[in-house]
CSV table of N, CA, C and O in Angstrom, one decimal:
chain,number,residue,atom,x,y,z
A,1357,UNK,N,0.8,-1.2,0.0
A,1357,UNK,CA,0.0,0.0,0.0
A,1357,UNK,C,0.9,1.3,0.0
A,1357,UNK,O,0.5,2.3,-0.6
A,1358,UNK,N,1.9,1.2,0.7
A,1358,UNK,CA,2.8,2.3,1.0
A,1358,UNK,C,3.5,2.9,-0.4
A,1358,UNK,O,3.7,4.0,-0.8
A,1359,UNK,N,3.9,1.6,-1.0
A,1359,UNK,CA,4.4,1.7,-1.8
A,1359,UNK,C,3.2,2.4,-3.5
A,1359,UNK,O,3.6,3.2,-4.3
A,1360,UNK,N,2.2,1.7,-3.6
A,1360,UNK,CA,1.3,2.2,-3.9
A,1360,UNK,C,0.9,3.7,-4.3
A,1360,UNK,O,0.7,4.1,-5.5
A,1361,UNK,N,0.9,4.9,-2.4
A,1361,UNK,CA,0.8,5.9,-2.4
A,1361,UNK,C,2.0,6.4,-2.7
A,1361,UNK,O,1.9,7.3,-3.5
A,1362,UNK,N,3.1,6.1,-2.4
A,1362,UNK,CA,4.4,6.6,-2.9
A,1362,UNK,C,4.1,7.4,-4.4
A,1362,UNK,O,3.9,8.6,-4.5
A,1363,UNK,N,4.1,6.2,-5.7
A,1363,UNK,CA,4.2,6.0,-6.8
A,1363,UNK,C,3.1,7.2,-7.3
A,1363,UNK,O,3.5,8.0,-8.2
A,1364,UNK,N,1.5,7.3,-6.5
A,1364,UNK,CA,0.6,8.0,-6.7
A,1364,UNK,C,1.2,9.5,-6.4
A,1364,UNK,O,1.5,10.1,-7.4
A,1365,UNK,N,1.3,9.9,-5.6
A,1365,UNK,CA,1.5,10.9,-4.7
A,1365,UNK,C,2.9,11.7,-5.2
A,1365,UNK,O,3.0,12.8,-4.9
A,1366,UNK,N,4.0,10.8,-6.3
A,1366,UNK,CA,5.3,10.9,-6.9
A,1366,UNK,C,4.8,11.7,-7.9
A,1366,UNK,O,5.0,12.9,-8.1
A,1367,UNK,N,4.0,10.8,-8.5
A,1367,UNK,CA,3.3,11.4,-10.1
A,1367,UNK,C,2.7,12.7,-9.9
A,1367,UNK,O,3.1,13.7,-10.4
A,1368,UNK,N,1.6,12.6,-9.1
A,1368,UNK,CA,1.0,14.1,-9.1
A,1368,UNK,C,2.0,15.6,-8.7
A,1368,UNK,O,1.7,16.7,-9.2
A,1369,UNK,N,3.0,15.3,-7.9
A,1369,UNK,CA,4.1,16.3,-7.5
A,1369,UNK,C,4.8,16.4,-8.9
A,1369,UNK,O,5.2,17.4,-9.5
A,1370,UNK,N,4.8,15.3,-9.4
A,1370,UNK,CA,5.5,16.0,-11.3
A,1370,UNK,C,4.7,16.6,-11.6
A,1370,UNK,O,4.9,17.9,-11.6
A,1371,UNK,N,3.4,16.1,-12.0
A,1371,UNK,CA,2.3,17.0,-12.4
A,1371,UNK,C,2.4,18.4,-12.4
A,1371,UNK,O,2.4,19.2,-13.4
A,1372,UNK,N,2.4,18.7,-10.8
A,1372,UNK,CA,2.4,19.9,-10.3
A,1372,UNK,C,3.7,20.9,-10.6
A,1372,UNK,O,3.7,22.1,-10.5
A,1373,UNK,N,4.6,20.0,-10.9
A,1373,UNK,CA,6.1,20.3,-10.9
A,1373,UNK,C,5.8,20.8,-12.3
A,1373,UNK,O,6.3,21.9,-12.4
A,1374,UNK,N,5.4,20.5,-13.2
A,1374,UNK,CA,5.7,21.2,-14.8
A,1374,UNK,C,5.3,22.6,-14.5
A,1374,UNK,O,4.4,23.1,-13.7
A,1375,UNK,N,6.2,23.4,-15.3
A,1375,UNK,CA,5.9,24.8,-15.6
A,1375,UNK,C,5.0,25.0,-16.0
A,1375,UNK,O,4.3,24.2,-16.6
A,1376,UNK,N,4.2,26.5,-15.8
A,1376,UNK,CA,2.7,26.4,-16.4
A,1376,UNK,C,1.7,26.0,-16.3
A,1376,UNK,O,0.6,26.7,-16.2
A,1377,UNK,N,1.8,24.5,-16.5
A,1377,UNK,CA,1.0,23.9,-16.3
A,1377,UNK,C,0.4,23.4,-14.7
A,1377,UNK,O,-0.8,23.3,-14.4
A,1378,UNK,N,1.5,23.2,-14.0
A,1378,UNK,CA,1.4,22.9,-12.9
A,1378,UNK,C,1.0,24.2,-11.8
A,1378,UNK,O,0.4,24.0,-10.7
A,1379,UNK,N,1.4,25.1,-12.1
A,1379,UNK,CA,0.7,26.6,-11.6
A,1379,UNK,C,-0.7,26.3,-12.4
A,1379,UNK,O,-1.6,25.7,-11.9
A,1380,UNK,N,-0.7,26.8,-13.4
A,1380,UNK,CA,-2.5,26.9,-14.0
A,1380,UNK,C,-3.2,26.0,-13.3
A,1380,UNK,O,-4.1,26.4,-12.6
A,1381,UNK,N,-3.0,24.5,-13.2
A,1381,UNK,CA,-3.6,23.9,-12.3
A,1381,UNK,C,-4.0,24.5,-11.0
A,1381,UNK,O,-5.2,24.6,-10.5
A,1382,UNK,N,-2.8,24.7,-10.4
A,1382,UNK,CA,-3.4,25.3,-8.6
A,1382,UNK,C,-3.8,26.4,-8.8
A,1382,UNK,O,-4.8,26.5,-8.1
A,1383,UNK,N,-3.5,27.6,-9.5
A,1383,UNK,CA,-4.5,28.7,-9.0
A,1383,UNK,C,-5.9,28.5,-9.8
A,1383,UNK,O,-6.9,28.8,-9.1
A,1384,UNK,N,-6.0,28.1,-11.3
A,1384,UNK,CA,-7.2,27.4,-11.7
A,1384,UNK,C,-8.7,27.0,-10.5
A,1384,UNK,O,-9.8,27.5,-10.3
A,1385,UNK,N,-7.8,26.0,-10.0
A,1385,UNK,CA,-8.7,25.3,-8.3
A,1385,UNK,C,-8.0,26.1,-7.4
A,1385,UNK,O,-7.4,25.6,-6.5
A,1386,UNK,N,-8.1,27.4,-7.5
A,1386,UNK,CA,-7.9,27.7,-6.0
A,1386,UNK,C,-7.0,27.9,-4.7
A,1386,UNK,O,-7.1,28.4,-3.6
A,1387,UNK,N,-5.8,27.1,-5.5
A,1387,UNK,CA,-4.7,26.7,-4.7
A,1387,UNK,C,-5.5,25.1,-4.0
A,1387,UNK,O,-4.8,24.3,-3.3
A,1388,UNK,N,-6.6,24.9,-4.2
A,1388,UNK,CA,-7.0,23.4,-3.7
A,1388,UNK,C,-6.4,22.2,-4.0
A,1388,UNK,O,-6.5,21.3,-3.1
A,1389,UNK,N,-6.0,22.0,-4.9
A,1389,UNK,CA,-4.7,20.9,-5.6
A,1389,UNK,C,-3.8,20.5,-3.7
A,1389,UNK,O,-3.9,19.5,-2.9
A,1390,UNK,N,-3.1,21.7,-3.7
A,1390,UNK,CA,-2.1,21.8,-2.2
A,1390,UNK,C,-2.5,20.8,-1.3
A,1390,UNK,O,-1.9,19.8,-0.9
A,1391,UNK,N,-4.0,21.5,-0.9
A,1391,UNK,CA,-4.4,21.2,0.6
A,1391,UNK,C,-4.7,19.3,0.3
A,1391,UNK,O,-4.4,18.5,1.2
A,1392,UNK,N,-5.3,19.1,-1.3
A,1392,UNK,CA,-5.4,17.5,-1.4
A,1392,UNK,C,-4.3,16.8,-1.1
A,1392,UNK,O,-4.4,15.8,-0.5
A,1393,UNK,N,-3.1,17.5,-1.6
A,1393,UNK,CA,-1.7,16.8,-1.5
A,1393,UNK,C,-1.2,16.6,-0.4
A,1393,UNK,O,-0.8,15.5,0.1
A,1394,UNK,N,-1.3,17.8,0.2
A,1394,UNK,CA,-1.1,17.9,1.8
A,1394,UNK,C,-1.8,16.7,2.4
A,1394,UNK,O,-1.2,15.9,3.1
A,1395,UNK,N,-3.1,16.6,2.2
A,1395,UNK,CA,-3.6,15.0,2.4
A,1395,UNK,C,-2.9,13.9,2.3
A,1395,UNK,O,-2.4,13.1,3.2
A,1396,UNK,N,-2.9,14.1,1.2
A,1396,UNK,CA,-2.0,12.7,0.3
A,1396,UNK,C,-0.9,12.2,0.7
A,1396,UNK,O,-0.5,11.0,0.7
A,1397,UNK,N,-0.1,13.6,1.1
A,1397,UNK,CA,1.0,13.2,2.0
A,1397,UNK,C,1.2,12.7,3.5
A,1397,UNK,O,2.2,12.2,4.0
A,1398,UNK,N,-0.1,13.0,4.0
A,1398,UNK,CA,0.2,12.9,5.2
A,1398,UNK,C,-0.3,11.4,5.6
A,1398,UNK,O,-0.1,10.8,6.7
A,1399,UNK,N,-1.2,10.8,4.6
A,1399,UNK,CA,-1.7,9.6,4.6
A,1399,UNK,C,-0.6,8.7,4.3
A,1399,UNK,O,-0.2,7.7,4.9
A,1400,UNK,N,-0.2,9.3,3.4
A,1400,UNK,CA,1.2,8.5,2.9
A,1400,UNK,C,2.4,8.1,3.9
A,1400,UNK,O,3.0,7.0,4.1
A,1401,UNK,N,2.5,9.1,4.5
A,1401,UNK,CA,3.7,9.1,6.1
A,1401,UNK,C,3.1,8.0,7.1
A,1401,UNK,O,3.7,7.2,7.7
A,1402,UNK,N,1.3,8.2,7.0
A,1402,UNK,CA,0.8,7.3,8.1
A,1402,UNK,C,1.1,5.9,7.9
A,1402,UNK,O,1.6,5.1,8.7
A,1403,UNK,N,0.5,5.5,6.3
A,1403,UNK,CA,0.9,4.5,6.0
A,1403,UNK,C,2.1,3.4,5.6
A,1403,UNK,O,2.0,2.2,5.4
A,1404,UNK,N,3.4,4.3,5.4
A,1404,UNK,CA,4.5,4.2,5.4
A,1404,UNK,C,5.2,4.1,6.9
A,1404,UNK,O,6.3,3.6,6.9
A,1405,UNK,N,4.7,4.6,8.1
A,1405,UNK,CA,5.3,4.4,9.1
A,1405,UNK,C,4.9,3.1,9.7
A,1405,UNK,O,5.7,2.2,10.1
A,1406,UNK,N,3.3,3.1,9.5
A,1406,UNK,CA,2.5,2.2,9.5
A,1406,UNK,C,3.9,0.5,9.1
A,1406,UNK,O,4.3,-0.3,10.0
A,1407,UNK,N,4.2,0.6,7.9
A,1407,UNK,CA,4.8,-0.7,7.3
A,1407,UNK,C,6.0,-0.7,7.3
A,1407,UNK,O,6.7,-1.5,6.6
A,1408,UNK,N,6.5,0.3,7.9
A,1408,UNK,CA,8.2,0.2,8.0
A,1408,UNK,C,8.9,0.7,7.0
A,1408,UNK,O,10.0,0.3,6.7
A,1409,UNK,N,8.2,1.9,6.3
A,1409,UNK,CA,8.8,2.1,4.7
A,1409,UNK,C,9.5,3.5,5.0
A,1409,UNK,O,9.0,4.2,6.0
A,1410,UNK,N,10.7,4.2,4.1
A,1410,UNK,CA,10.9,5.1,4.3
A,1410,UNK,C,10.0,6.3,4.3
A,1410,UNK,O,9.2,6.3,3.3
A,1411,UNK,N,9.9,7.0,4.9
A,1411,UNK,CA,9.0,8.5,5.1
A,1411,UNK,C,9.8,9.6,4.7
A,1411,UNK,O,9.4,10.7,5.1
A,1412,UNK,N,10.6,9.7,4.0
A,1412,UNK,CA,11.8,10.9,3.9
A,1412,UNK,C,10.6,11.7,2.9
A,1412,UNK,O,10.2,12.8,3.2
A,1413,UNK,N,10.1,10.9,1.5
A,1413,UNK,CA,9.2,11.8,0.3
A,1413,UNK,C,7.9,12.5,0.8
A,1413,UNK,O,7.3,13.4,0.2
A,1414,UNK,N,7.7,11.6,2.3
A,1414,UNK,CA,6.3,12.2,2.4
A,1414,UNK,C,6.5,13.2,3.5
A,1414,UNK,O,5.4,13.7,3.8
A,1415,UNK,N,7.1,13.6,3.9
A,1415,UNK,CA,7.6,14.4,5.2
A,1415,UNK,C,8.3,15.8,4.4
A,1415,UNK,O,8.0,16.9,4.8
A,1416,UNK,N,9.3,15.6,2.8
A,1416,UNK,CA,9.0,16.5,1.9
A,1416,UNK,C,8.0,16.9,1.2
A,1416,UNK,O,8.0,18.0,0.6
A,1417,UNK,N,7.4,16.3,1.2
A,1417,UNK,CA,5.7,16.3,0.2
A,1417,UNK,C,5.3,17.5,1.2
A,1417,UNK,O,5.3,18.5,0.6
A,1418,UNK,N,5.0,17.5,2.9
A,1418,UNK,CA,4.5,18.2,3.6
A,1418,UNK,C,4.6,19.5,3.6
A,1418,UNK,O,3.8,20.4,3.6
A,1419,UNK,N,6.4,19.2,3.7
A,1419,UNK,CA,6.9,21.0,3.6
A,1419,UNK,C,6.8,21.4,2.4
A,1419,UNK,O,6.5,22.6,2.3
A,1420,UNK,N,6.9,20.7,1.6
A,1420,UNK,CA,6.4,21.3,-0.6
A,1420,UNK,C,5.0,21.8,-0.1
A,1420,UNK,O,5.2,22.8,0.4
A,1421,UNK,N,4.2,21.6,-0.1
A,1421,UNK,CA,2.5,21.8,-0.3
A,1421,UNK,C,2.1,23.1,0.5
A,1421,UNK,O,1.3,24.0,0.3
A,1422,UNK,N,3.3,23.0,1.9
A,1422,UNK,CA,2.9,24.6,2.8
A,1422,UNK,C,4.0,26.2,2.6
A,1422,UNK,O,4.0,27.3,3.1
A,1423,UNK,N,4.7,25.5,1.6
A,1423,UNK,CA,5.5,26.7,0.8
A,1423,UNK,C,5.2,26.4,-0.6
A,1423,UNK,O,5.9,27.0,-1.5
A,1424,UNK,N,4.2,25.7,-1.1
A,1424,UNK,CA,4.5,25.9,-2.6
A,1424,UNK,C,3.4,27.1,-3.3
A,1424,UNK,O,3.2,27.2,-4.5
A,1425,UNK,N,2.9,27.6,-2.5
A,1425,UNK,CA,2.0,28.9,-3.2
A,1425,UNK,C,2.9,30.2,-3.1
A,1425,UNK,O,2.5,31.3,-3.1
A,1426,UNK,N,4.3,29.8,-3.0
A,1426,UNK,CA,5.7,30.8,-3.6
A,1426,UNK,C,5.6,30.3,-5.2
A,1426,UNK,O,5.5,29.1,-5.4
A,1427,UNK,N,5.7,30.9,-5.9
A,1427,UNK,CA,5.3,30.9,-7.1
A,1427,UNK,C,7.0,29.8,-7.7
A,1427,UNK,O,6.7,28.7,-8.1
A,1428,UNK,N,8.3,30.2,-7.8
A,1428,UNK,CA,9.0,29.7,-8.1
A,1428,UNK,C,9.5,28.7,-7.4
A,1428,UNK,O,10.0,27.7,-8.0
A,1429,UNK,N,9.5,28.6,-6.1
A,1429,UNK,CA,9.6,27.7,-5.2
A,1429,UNK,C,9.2,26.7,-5.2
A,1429,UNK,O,9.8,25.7,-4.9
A,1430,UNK,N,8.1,26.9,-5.6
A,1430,UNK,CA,6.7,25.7,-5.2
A,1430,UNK,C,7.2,24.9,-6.4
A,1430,UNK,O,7.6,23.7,-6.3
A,1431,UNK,N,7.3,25.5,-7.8
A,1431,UNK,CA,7.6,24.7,-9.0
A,1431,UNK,C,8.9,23.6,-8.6
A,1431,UNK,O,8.8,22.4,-8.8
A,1432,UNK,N,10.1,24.3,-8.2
A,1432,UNK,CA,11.1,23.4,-7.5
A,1432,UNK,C,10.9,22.3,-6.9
A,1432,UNK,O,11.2,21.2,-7.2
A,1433,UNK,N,10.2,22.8,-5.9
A,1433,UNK,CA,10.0,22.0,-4.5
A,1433,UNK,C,9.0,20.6,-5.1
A,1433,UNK,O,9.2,19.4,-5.2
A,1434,UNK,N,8.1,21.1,-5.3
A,1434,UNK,CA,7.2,19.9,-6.8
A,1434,UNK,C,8.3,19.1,-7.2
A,1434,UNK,O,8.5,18.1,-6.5
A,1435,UNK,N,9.1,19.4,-8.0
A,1435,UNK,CA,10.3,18.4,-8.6
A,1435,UNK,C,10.6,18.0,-7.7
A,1435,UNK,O,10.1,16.9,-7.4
A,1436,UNK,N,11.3,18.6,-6.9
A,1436,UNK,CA,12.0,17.7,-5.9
A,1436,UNK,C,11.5,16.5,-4.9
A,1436,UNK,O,12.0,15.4,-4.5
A,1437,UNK,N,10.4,17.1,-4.9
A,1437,UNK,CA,9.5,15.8,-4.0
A,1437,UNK,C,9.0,15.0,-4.6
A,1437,UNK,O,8.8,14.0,-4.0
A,1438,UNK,N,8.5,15.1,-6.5
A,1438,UNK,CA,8.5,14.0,-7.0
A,1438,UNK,C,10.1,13.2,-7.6
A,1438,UNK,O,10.0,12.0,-7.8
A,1439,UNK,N,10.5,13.5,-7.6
A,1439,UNK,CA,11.7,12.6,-7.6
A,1439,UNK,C,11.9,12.0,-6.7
A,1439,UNK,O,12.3,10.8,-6.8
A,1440,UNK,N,11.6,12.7,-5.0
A,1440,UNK,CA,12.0,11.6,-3.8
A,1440,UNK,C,11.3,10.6,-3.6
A,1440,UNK,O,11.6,9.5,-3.1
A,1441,UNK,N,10.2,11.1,-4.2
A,1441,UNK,CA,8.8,9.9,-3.9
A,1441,UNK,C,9.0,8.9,-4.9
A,1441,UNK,O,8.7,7.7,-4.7
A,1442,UNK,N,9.3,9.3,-5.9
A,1442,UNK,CA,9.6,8.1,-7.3
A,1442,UNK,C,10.7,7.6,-6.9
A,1442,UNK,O,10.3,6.5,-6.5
A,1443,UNK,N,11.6,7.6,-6.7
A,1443,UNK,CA,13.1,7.5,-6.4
A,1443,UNK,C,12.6,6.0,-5.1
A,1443,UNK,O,12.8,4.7,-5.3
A,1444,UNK,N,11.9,6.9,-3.9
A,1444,UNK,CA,12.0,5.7,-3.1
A,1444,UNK,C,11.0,4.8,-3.2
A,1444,UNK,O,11.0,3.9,-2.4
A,1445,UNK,N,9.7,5.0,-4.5
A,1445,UNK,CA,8.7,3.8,-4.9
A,1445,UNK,C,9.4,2.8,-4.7
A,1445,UNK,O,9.3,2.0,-3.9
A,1446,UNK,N,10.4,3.0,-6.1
A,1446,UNK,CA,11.3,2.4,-6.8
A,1446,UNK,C,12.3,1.3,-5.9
A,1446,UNK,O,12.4,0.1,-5.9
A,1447,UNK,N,12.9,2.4,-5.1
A,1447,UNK,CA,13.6,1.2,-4.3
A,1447,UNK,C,12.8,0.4,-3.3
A,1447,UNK,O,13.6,-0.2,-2.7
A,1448,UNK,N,11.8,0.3,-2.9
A,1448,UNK,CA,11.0,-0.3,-2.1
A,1448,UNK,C,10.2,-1.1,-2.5
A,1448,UNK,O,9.5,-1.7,-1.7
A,1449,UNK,N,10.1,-1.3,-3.8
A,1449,UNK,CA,9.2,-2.3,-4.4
A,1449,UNK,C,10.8,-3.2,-5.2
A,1449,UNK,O,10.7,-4.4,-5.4
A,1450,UNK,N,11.5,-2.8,-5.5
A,1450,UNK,CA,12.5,-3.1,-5.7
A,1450,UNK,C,13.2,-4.1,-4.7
A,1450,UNK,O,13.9,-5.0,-5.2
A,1451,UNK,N,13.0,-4.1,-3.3
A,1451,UNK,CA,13.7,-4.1,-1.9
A,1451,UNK,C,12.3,-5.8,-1.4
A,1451,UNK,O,12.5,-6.9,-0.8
A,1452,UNK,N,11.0,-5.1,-2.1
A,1452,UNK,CA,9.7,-6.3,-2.2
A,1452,UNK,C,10.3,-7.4,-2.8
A,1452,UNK,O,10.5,-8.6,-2.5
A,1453,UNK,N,10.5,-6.8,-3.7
A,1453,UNK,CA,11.2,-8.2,-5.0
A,1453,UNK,C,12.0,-9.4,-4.9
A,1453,UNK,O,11.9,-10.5,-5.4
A,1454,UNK,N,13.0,-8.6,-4.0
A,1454,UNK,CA,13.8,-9.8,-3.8
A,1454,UNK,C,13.8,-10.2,-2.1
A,1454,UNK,O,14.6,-10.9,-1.6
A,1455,UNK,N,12.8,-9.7,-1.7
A,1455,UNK,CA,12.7,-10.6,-0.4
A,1455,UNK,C,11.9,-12.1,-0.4
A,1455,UNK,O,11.8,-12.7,0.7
C-alpha cells in the first residue's frame, strides 16, 4: 500500500512540478490541488510508518504543499518531491522483489 501511495503521490508532485502547467492547475482550483496533496502526503507518512517504509518523500511532500504557493519555489519544491517519492517507490518495491 505504501508503496502504492508513494508511486501515486510521486506522479501528481511531477504533475504539479511542470511549468505552467502545474501553476494553472493550482490557481485554476484555487490553490485546492495543495491542501489534497497535503492530504495525500500525510496519509502516505501514516501509512509508510504504518509498514516500516521510508517516510523521507512524504515528510517532503509536507513541507512542498505549505510553501508551494511561492510561485517559483513551489515549482522546484514539486520536482524535488516527485523525484523523492519516485526515487523511493522504486527502491521499495524493488527491496519487495527480492525478499
Amino acid at each position: 500500500m505504501a508503496v502504492t501511495l508513494k508511486w501515486v503521490s510521486g506522479g501528481l508532485e511531477a504533475l504539479l512540478g511542470i511549468p505552467l502547467i502545474g501553476g494553472t492547475i493550482i490557481i485554476a482550483l484555487a490553490y485546492f490541488p495543495l491542501l489534497v496533496m497535503l492530504i495525500i502526503h500525510i496519509a502516505t507518512l501514516i501509512v509508510c510508518k504504518r509498514e516500516g517504509k521510508s517516510r523521507v518523500g512524504s515528510i517532503v511532500g509536507i513541507v512542498t504543499n505549505l510553501v508551494a504557493w511561492i510561485p517559483f519555489l513551489g515549482m522546484a519544491m514539486h520536482i524535488i518531491t516527485a523525484v523523492i517519492l519516485l526515487l523511493s517507490a522504486y527502491q521499495d518495491k524493488k527491496r519487495s522483489s527480492f525478499s
